[in-house]
Coordinates of C-alpha atoms and ligand atoms in Angstrom, one line a residue:
X43 CA 130.9 98.4 114.7
X44 CA 128.6 96.3 116.9
X45 CA 128.1 92.8 115.5
X46 CA 125.3 92.3 118.0
X47 CA 123.4 95.3 116.5
X48 CA 123.7 94.0 112.9
X49 CA 122.7 90.5 113.7
X50 CA 119.7 91.8 115.5
X51 CA 118.7 93.6 112.3
X52 CA 119.4 90.4 110.3
X53 CA 117.0 88.6 112.6
X54 CA 114.3 91.2 112.2
X55 CA 114.7 91.2 108.4
X56 CA 114.4 87.4 108.3
X57 CA 111.3 87.6 110.4
X58 CA 109.7 90.0 107.9
X59 CA 110.5 87.6 105.1
X60 CA 109.2 84.5 107.0
X61 CA 105.9 86.3 107.7
X62 CA 105.4 86.9 103.9
X63 CA 105.6 90.7 104.6
X64 CA 108.6 91.5 102.5
X65 CA 108.1 94.4 100.1
X66 CA 110.1 94.4 96.9
X67 CA 110.8 97.4 94.7
X68 CA 110.7 96.7 91.0
X69 CA 112.7 99.4 89.1
X70 CA 110.9 100.5 85.9
X71 CA 112.9 101.3 82.8
X72 CA 110.0 103.5 81.6
X73 CA 108.1 106.5 82.8
X74 CA 105.1 106.0 85.0
X75 CA 102.0 105.1 83.0
X76 CA 99.4 102.5 82.2
X77 CA 102.1 100.3 80.5
X78 CA 105.5 100.0 82.2
X79 CA 108.5 97.7 81.9
X80 CA 111.0 96.3 84.4
X81 CA 114.4 96.3 82.8
X82 CA 114.0 94.8 79.3
X83 CA 111.2 92.6 80.5
X84 CA 107.8 92.4 78.8
X85 CA 105.2 95.1 78.9
X86 CA 103.2 95.2 82.1
X87 CA 99.8 96.6 82.6
X88 CA 100.1 98.9 85.6
X89 CA 97.2 98.8 88.0
X90 CA 98.7 100.2 91.2
X91 CA 99.8 103.8 90.7
X92 CA 98.1 106.8 92.2
X93 CA 98.1 108.2 88.7
X94 CA 94.3 108.7 88.7
X95 CA 94.1 111.3 85.9
X96 CA 97.0 109.8 84.0
X97 CA 99.0 113.0 84.2
X98 CA 102.3 111.6 85.5
X99 CA 103.7 111.4 82.0
X100 CA 101.3 113.8 80.3
X101 CA 103.0 115.8 77.5
X102 CA 101.6 119.1 78.7
X103 CA 102.7 118.4 82.3
X104 CA 106.2 117.2 81.3
X105 CA 106.6 120.3 79.0
X106 CA 105.6 122.6 81.9
X107 CA 108.2 120.9 84.1
X108 CA 110.9 121.4 81.4
X109 CA 109.9 125.0 80.8
X110 CA 110.0 125.8 84.6
X111 CA 113.4 124.1 84.8
X112 CA 114.7 126.3 82.1
X113 CA 113.1 129.5 83.3
X114 CA 113.7 129.1 87.1
X115 CA 116.7 126.8 87.3
X116 CA 117.1 123.4 88.9
X117 CA 116.5 124.3 92.5
X118 CA 116.7 127.0 95.2
X119 CA 119.4 125.7 97.6
X120 CA 117.5 127.4 100.3
X121 CA 114.5 127.2 102.5
X122 CA 111.6 129.5 101.5
X123 CA 112.1 132.3 104.0
X124 CA 115.9 132.8 103.6
X125 CA 116.3 133.1 99.8
X126 CA 114.2 130.2 98.4
X127 CA 110.9 131.8 97.1
X128 CA 110.3 132.5 93.5
X129 CA 107.2 133.7 91.7
X130 CA 106.4 130.2 90.6
X131 CA 106.0 129.1 94.3
X132 CA 103.6 131.9 94.9
X133 CA 101.8 131.1 91.7
X134 CA 101.3 127.4 92.7
X135 CA 100.1 128.5 96.2
X136 CA 97.6 130.9 94.7
X137 CA 96.4 128.3 92.1
X138 CA 96.0 125.7 94.8
X139 CA 94.1 128.0 97.1
X140 CA 91.8 129.2 94.3
X141 CA 91.1 125.6 93.1
X142 CA 90.0 124.3 96.5
X143 CA 88.3 127.5 97.6
X144 CA 90.7 128.8 100.4
X145 CA 92.2 132.1 101.2
X146 CA 95.8 130.9 100.9
X147 CA 97.9 127.7 100.7
X148 CA 101.5 126.8 101.7
X149 CA 103.8 124.3 100.0
X150 CA 105.7 121.4 101.6
X151 CA 108.1 118.9 100.2
X152 CA 105.4 116.2 100.6
X153 CA 102.0 115.7 102.0
X154 CA 103.7 113.7 104.7
X155 CA 105.5 116.9 105.7
X156 CA 102.3 118.9 105.5
X157 CA 100.6 116.6 107.9
X158 CA 103.8 116.5 110.1
X159 CA 103.8 120.3 110.1
X160 CA 100.2 121.3 110.6
X161 CA 99.3 120.3 114.1
X162 CA 102.1 121.5 116.3
X163 CA 102.0 125.2 115.6
X164 CA 98.2 125.4 115.6
X165 CA 97.1 123.3 118.6
X166 CA 98.5 123.5 122.2
X167 CA 98.1 121.5 125.4
X168 CA 94.6 122.9 126.1
X169 CA 93.3 121.9 122.7
X170 CA 92.0 118.5 121.6
X171 CA 92.6 116.6 118.3
X172 CA 90.0 114.0 117.5
X173 CA 91.3 111.6 114.9
X174 CA 89.8 108.7 112.9
X175 CA 91.6 105.4 113.7
X176 CA 92.3 104.7 110.0
X177 CA 94.0 108.1 109.4
X178 CA 97.2 108.1 107.3
X179 CA 100.5 107.4 109.1
X180 CA 101.6 111.0 108.4
X181 CA 98.6 112.4 110.4
X182 CA 99.3 110.0 113.2
X183 CA 102.9 111.2 113.3
X184 CA 101.9 114.9 113.0
X185 CA 99.4 114.6 115.9
X186 CA 102.1 112.9 118.0
X187 CA 104.4 116.0 117.5
X188 CA 101.8 118.4 118.9
X189 CA 101.1 118.9 122.6
X190 CA 97.3 118.8 122.2
X191 CA 95.2 116.2 123.9
X192 CA 94.4 113.2 121.7
X193 CA 91.2 111.4 121.1
X194 CA 90.4 108.7 118.6
X195 CA 87.1 107.5 117.1
X196 CA 86.4 104.2 115.3
X197 CA 86.7 104.7 111.6
X198 CA 83.8 106.5 110.0
X199 CA 81.7 105.8 113.1
X200 CA 79.8 109.0 113.7
X201 CA 78.4 107.8 117.0
X202 CA 81.9 107.2 118.3
X203 CA 83.0 110.6 117.0
X204 CA 80.1 112.2 119.0
X205 CA 81.3 110.3 122.0
X206 CA 84.9 111.6 121.6
X207 CA 83.6 115.2 121.1
X208 CA 81.5 115.0 124.2
X209 CA 84.4 113.6 126.1
X210 CA 86.8 116.3 124.9
X211 CA 84.3 119.0 125.7
X212 CA 83.7 117.6 129.2
X213 CA 87.4 117.5 129.8
X214 CA 87.6 121.2 129.1
X215 CA 89.2 121.3 125.7
X216 CA 89.7 124.8 124.5
X217 CA 89.7 124.3 120.7
X218 CA 88.7 121.0 119.2
X219 CA 89.7 119.8 115.7
X220 CA 88.3 116.7 114.0
X221 CA 90.8 115.2 111.7
X222 CA 90.1 112.7 108.9
X223 CA 91.4 111.4 105.6
X224 CA 88.9 112.5 102.9
X225 CA 89.3 109.0 101.4
X226 CA 90.8 106.1 103.3
X227 CA 93.6 104.8 101.0
X228 CA 93.5 101.1 101.8
X229 CA 89.7 100.8 101.5
X230 CA 88.7 103.6 99.1
X231 CA 86.0 104.6 101.6
X232 CA 85.0 108.3 101.3
X233 CA 84.6 110.0 104.7
X234 CA 81.2 111.0 105.9
X235 CA 81.9 114.7 105.7
X236 CA 78.2 115.6 105.9
X237 CA 77.9 114.2 109.3
X238 CA 81.3 115.3 110.4
X239 CA 80.8 118.9 109.5
X240 CA 77.3 118.8 111.2
X241 CA 78.9 117.5 114.4
X242 CA 81.7 120.1 114.1
X243 CA 79.1 122.8 114.1
X244 CA 77.3 121.4 117.1
X245 CA 80.5 121.2 119.1
X246 CA 82.1 124.4 117.8
X247 CA 85.0 122.2 116.5
X248 CA 87.3 122.8 113.5
X249 CA 87.7 120.2 110.7
X250 CA 90.9 119.1 109.0
X251 CA 90.7 116.8 105.9
X252 CA 93.6 115.1 104.2
X253 CA 92.4 114.8 100.6
X254 CA 95.4 113.1 99.0
X255 CA 93.3 110.4 97.4
X256 CA 90.6 112.8 96.2
X257 CA 92.2 116.1 95.1
X258 CA 91.9 116.4 91.3
X259 CA 89.3 113.7 90.6
X260 CA 86.6 113.4 93.3
X261 CA 83.6 115.7 93.2
X262 CA 82.7 118.5 90.7
X263 CA 85.8 119.7 88.9
X264 CA 87.8 117.3 91.0
X265 CA 87.6 119.7 94.0
X266 CA 87.7 116.8 96.4
X267 CA 85.8 114.9 99.0
X268 CA 84.0 117.9 100.5
X269 CA 82.7 118.8 97.1
X270 CA 81.7 115.2 96.5
X271 CA 79.8 115.2 99.8
X272 CA 78.2 118.6 99.1
X273 CA 79.9 120.4 102.1
X274 CA 82.3 122.5 100.2
X275 CA 83.5 125.5 102.2
X276 CA 82.9 123.8 105.5
X277 CA 86.3 122.2 105.9
X278 CA 88.6 124.6 107.8
X279 CA 92.0 123.1 106.9
X280 CA 92.8 121.0 103.8
X281 CA 96.0 119.0 103.3
X282 CA 96.9 117.3 100.0
X283 CA 99.6 116.2 97.6
X284 CA 100.8 116.9 94.1
X285 CA 102.2 113.4 94.1
X286 CA 99.1 111.6 93.1
X287 CA 96.4 112.8 90.7
X288 CA 97.7 116.3 90.4
X289 CA 100.7 115.5 88.2
X290 CA 102.4 112.9 90.3
X291 CA 105.7 114.7 90.8
X292 CA 105.8 115.3 94.5
X293 CA 105.0 118.0 97.1
X294 CA 102.2 118.7 99.5
X295 CA 100.2 121.6 100.7
X296 CA 98.0 123.0 103.4
X297 CA 95.1 125.3 102.3
X298 CA 93.2 127.3 104.9
X299 CA 92.3 130.8 106.1
X300 CA 95.0 133.4 105.9
X301 CA 95.9 133.3 109.6
X302 CA 96.4 129.6 109.6
X303 CA 98.8 129.7 106.6
X304 CA 100.6 132.8 108.0
X305 CA 101.2 131.0 111.3
X306 CA 102.5 127.9 109.5
X307 CA 104.9 130.0 107.5
X308 CA 106.3 131.4 110.7
X309 CA 106.3 128.2 112.8
X310 CA 106.0 125.0 110.9
X311 CA 109.2 123.1 111.3
X312 CA 109.2 121.1 108.0
X313 CA 108.7 124.4 106.2
X314 CA 111.3 126.4 108.1
X315 CA 114.0 123.8 108.1
X316 CA 113.7 122.2 104.7
X317 CA 114.4 123.2 101.1
X318 CA 111.9 124.9 98.8
X319 CA 110.2 122.8 96.1
X320 CA 112.1 122.5 92.9
X321 CA 110.7 124.8 90.1
X322 CA 110.1 121.9 87.8
X323 CA 107.8 120.3 90.4
X324 CA 106.0 123.6 90.8
X325 CA 105.6 123.9 87.0
X326 CA 104.3 120.3 86.6
X327 CA 101.9 120.8 89.5
X328 CA 100.6 124.1 88.1
X329 CA 100.0 122.5 84.7
X330 CA 98.2 119.5 86.3
X331 CA 95.9 121.7 88.4
X332 CA 95.0 123.7 85.3
X333 CA 94.2 120.5 83.4
X334 CA 92.1 119.2 86.3
X335 CA 90.1 122.5 86.4
X336 CA 89.5 122.5 82.7
X337 CA 87.1 120.6 80.4
X338 CA 89.9 118.1 79.7
X339 CA 89.8 117.4 83.4
X340 CA 86.1 116.5 83.1
X341 CA 86.8 114.1 80.3
X342 CA 89.6 112.4 82.3
X343 CA 87.3 112.1 85.3
X344 CA 84.6 110.6 83.1
X345 CA 87.1 108.0 81.8
X346 CA 88.3 107.3 85.3
X347 CA 84.8 106.6 86.5
X348 CA 84.0 104.4 83.5
X349 CA 87.2 102.4 84.0
X350 CA 86.4 102.0 87.7
X351 CA 82.9 100.7 87.1
X352 CA 84.0 98.4 84.3
X353 CA 86.8 96.8 86.4
X354 CA 84.7 96.5 89.6
X355 CA 81.8 94.8 87.7
X356 CA 84.2 92.5 86.0
X357 CA 85.9 91.4 89.2
X358 CA 82.6 90.9 91.0
X359 CA 81.3 88.8 88.1
X360 CA 84.4 86.6 88.5
X361 CA 83.6 86.1 92.1
X362 CA 86.2 88.2 93.8
X363 CA 85.5 89.6 97.3
X364 CA 85.7 93.4 97.0
X365 CA 85.2 96.2 99.4
X366 CA 82.2 98.0 97.9
X367 CA 82.5 101.6 96.9
X368 CA 82.7 104.0 94.0
X369 CA 86.2 105.2 94.3
X370 CA 89.0 104.2 91.8
X371 CA 90.6 102.4 94.6
X372 CA 89.4 98.8 94.4
X373 CA 90.4 96.5 97.3
X374 CA 90.4 92.8 96.5
X375 CA 90.3 91.0 99.8
X376 CA 92.4 87.8 100.3
X377 CA 92.7 88.0 104.2
X378 CA 96.0 86.2 104.1
X379 CA 99.4 87.8 103.2
X380 CA 100.8 84.6 101.5
X381 CA 97.6 84.3 99.3
X382 CA 97.8 88.0 98.4
X383 CA 101.5 87.6 97.4
X384 CA 100.8 84.5 95.4
X385 CA 98.0 86.2 93.4
X386 CA 100.1 89.2 92.7
X387 CA 103.0 87.0 91.6
X388 CA 100.7 85.0 89.2
X389 CA 99.3 88.2 87.8
X390 CA 102.8 89.6 87.3
X391 CA 103.6 86.5 85.3
X392 CA 100.6 87.2 83.2
X393 CA 101.7 90.8 82.6
X394 CA 99.6 92.6 85.1
X395 CA 101.3 94.6 87.8
X396 CA 99.5 94.9 91.2
X397 CA 100.9 95.2 94.7
X398 CA 99.8 93.0 97.6
X399 CA 99.2 94.9 100.9
X400 CA 99.8 93.2 104.2
X401 CA 100.8 94.1 107.8
X402 CA 101.8 96.7 108.9
X403 CA 100.1 98.7 106.0
X404 CA 96.8 96.9 106.8
X405 CA 95.7 94.7 109.8
X406 CA 97.3 91.2 109.8
X407 CA 94.1 89.4 108.8
X408 CA 93.0 91.8 106.2
X409 CA 95.7 91.3 103.5
X410 CA 94.6 92.4 100.1
X411 CA 95.5 93.5 96.6
X412 CA 94.6 97.1 96.1
X413 CA 94.0 98.0 92.5
X414 CA 93.8 101.6 91.4
X415 CA 92.2 102.8 88.2
X416 CA 93.6 105.5 86.0
X417 CA 92.1 107.6 83.2
X418 CA 95.1 106.5 81.1
X419 CA 93.8 102.9 81.0
X420 CA 91.7 102.0 78.0
X421 CA 88.7 99.6 78.1
X422 CA 90.9 97.1 76.2
X423 CA 93.5 97.3 79.1
X424 CA 90.7 96.7 81.6
X425 CA 89.5 93.6 79.8
X426 CA 93.0 92.2 79.5
X427 CA 93.5 92.7 83.2
X428 CA 90.2 90.9 83.9
X429 CA 91.3 87.9 81.8
X430 CA 94.5 87.7 83.9
X431 CA 92.5 88.0 87.1
X432 CA 90.3 85.1 85.9
X433 CA 93.1 82.7 85.0
X434 CA 95.3 83.5 88.0
X435 CA 92.4 83.4 90.5
X436 CA 91.3 80.0 89.1
X437 CA 94.7 78.5 89.1
X438 CA 95.2 79.5 92.8
X439 CA 91.6 78.4 93.6
X440 CA 90.7 81.9 94.9
X441 CA 87.7 82.0 92.6
X442 CA 85.8 79.1 91.1
Ligands
LIG207 C1 99.9 109.5 99.9 C2 99.3 110.1 101.1 C3 100.1 111.0 101.9 C4 101.5 111.3 101.6 O1 101.6 112.1 100.4 P1 103.1 112.4 99.9 O2 102.9 113.7 99.2 O3 103.5 111.3 99.0 O4 104.0 112.5 101.1 C5 99.5 111.5 103.0 N1 98.2 111.3 103.3 C6 97.5 110.4 102.6 C7 96.0 110.1 103.0 C8 98.0 109.8 101.5 O5 97.3 108.9 100.8

């Protein structure tokens, strides 16, 4: 016991609250979906899940999870290489690799782990990792764990990327890898993968893309940001999640050439020292990928795009300040943490559930509400949400 230690934590916690940065968790009494409830409270329209295709509580996906649970048991009680690999793990790896067009894929407990795992075994002290400044926290942590030299470029700034590449080359980097989110999760910006792959070619660099906010719904057949940008087959290493559009259970993957995946199986620490994915998760993820690849996937993506356009237009019409784009992530800029919190609270009262984002998730002066569209939302849901945004925004004098 150290009273000094605990009072230091109390002070830090109070500081977070005072700054308007306190994040609350609201426990649902329902499955994830377009309509949720907290306890026995009223129905809430849910506009902040990563449930892009609406598969998180899809009957086919849930049935596949149940079936896998029955067929393969609750879990492996082992890491993969000791005695924790079943056919369903190999099946999910093969389906993932085939979907995204890679030779092989390897599963992790989360995309956070995939990104934490991928750099250290592949890149040594003579290599250079060039990373976009807005890359996800898990990439930043993964890069930190490797011994490679680190370079950063201003987000999506291709001139600055070229500068970093030139610098890395001049400083004698052996292998260079350019690392970017396929979609930046706070802004919904889709990375300029055309320019990035062209620069990679010029500098003989590899490319690594984290497509967590794209896999399953962006580009033809939902094959992701490279497919969307027309540079499919030119991304060397892909990391992604099953915890968003692809079923929403959990789990991550790295897809790449055989040698990359083989080496990760031998050396990646979050793979070697952590439990195999539960069969039910593999079953749900397999079903989700198969839906995403099918004609039903096309229908879901069409609905998602229609919902995104309808909501964006409606908010712009009301006078909200949005970051422009065409992704189902729609950031509504408030620039002030207290304002973002007040708007989210007023919307909640009106039965619309959104989450305010403030520091440290976004820069201090760029607080916002990030809305995310889902194929499970209907046009009537969208219009109801717009009505709530109209009255709450006027009451708080955010819009006229
Ligand atoms: C959500 C997300 C992750 C983490 O995915 P998990 O599977 O939930 O760990 C990693 N990278 C990006 C860009 C993400 O948006």
